[in-house]
């Protein structure tokens, strides 16, 4: 699971009248599937020009390829994530693997 965040300038909002149809066609289940991505949830935060997507994909790179159409300049972050249930089963929301202790000589 990944959470993708795309922040964009007000003047380059992908939901604006000129760009909105492209956004709807690209942020769709059919388009995401072509990249091996499943959209679990999506939201545009009112007044923040911030698009949030919760997706499932085999890799972060697949998510980045799927979202490459988003306008620049903007900031795209793709973050690995877990469901609350998965975090509890793993014993917390820390990294998947504990850090390797440094050797002491």
Coordinates of C-alpha atoms in Angstrom, one line a residue, residues 42-88:
X42 CA -8.8 9.5 -3.2
X43 CA -9.4 13.1 -2.1
X44 CA -8.6 16.7 -3.0
X45 CA -8.3 18.7 0.2
X46 CA -10.5 21.8 -0.1
X47 CA -8.4 25.0 -0.4
X48 CA -5.1 23.2 -0.1
X49 CA -4.5 22.2 -3.7
X50 CA -3.4 18.8 -2.4
X51 CA -4.4 15.5 -4.0
X52 CA -4.2 12.4 -1.8
X53 CA -4.5 8.8 -3.1
X54 CA -4.4 5.6 -1.2
X55 CA -3.3 2.9 -3.7
X56 CA -2.1 -0.7 -3.8
X57 CA 0.8 -1.5 -6.2
X58 CA 3.7 -3.9 -6.4
X59 CA 6.2 -1.0 -6.2
X60 CA 6.6 2.7 -5.6
X61 CA 7.9 3.1 -9.2
X62 CA 4.5 1.8 -10.5
X63 CA 2.7 4.5 -8.6
X64 CA 5.1 7.1 -9.8
X65 CA 4.6 6.1 -13.4
X66 CA 0.8 6.1 -12.9
X67 CA 0.9 9.7 -11.6
X68 CA 3.6 11.1 -14.0
X69 CA 0.9 13.0 -15.8
X70 CA 0.3 15.4 -12.9
X71 CA 1.3 18.9 -13.7
X72 CA 4.5 20.6 -12.7
X73 CA 5.7 22.5 -10.9
X74 CA 4.3 20.5 -8.2
X75 CA 5.5 18.1 -5.5
X76 CA 4.7 14.4 -5.7
X77 CA 5.4 12.2 -2.7
X78 CA 4.8 8.5 -2.7
X79 CA 5.0 7.0 0.7
X80 CA 4.9 3.3 1.7
X81 CA 2.0 2.7 4.1
X82 CA 0.2 0.0 6.0
X83 CA -3.4 -0.4 7.2
X84 CA -4.0 -0.1 11.0
X85 CA -4.6 -3.9 11.1
X86 CA -1.3 -4.6 9.4
X87 CA 0.6 -2.2 11.7
X88 CA -0.9 -3.9 14.8

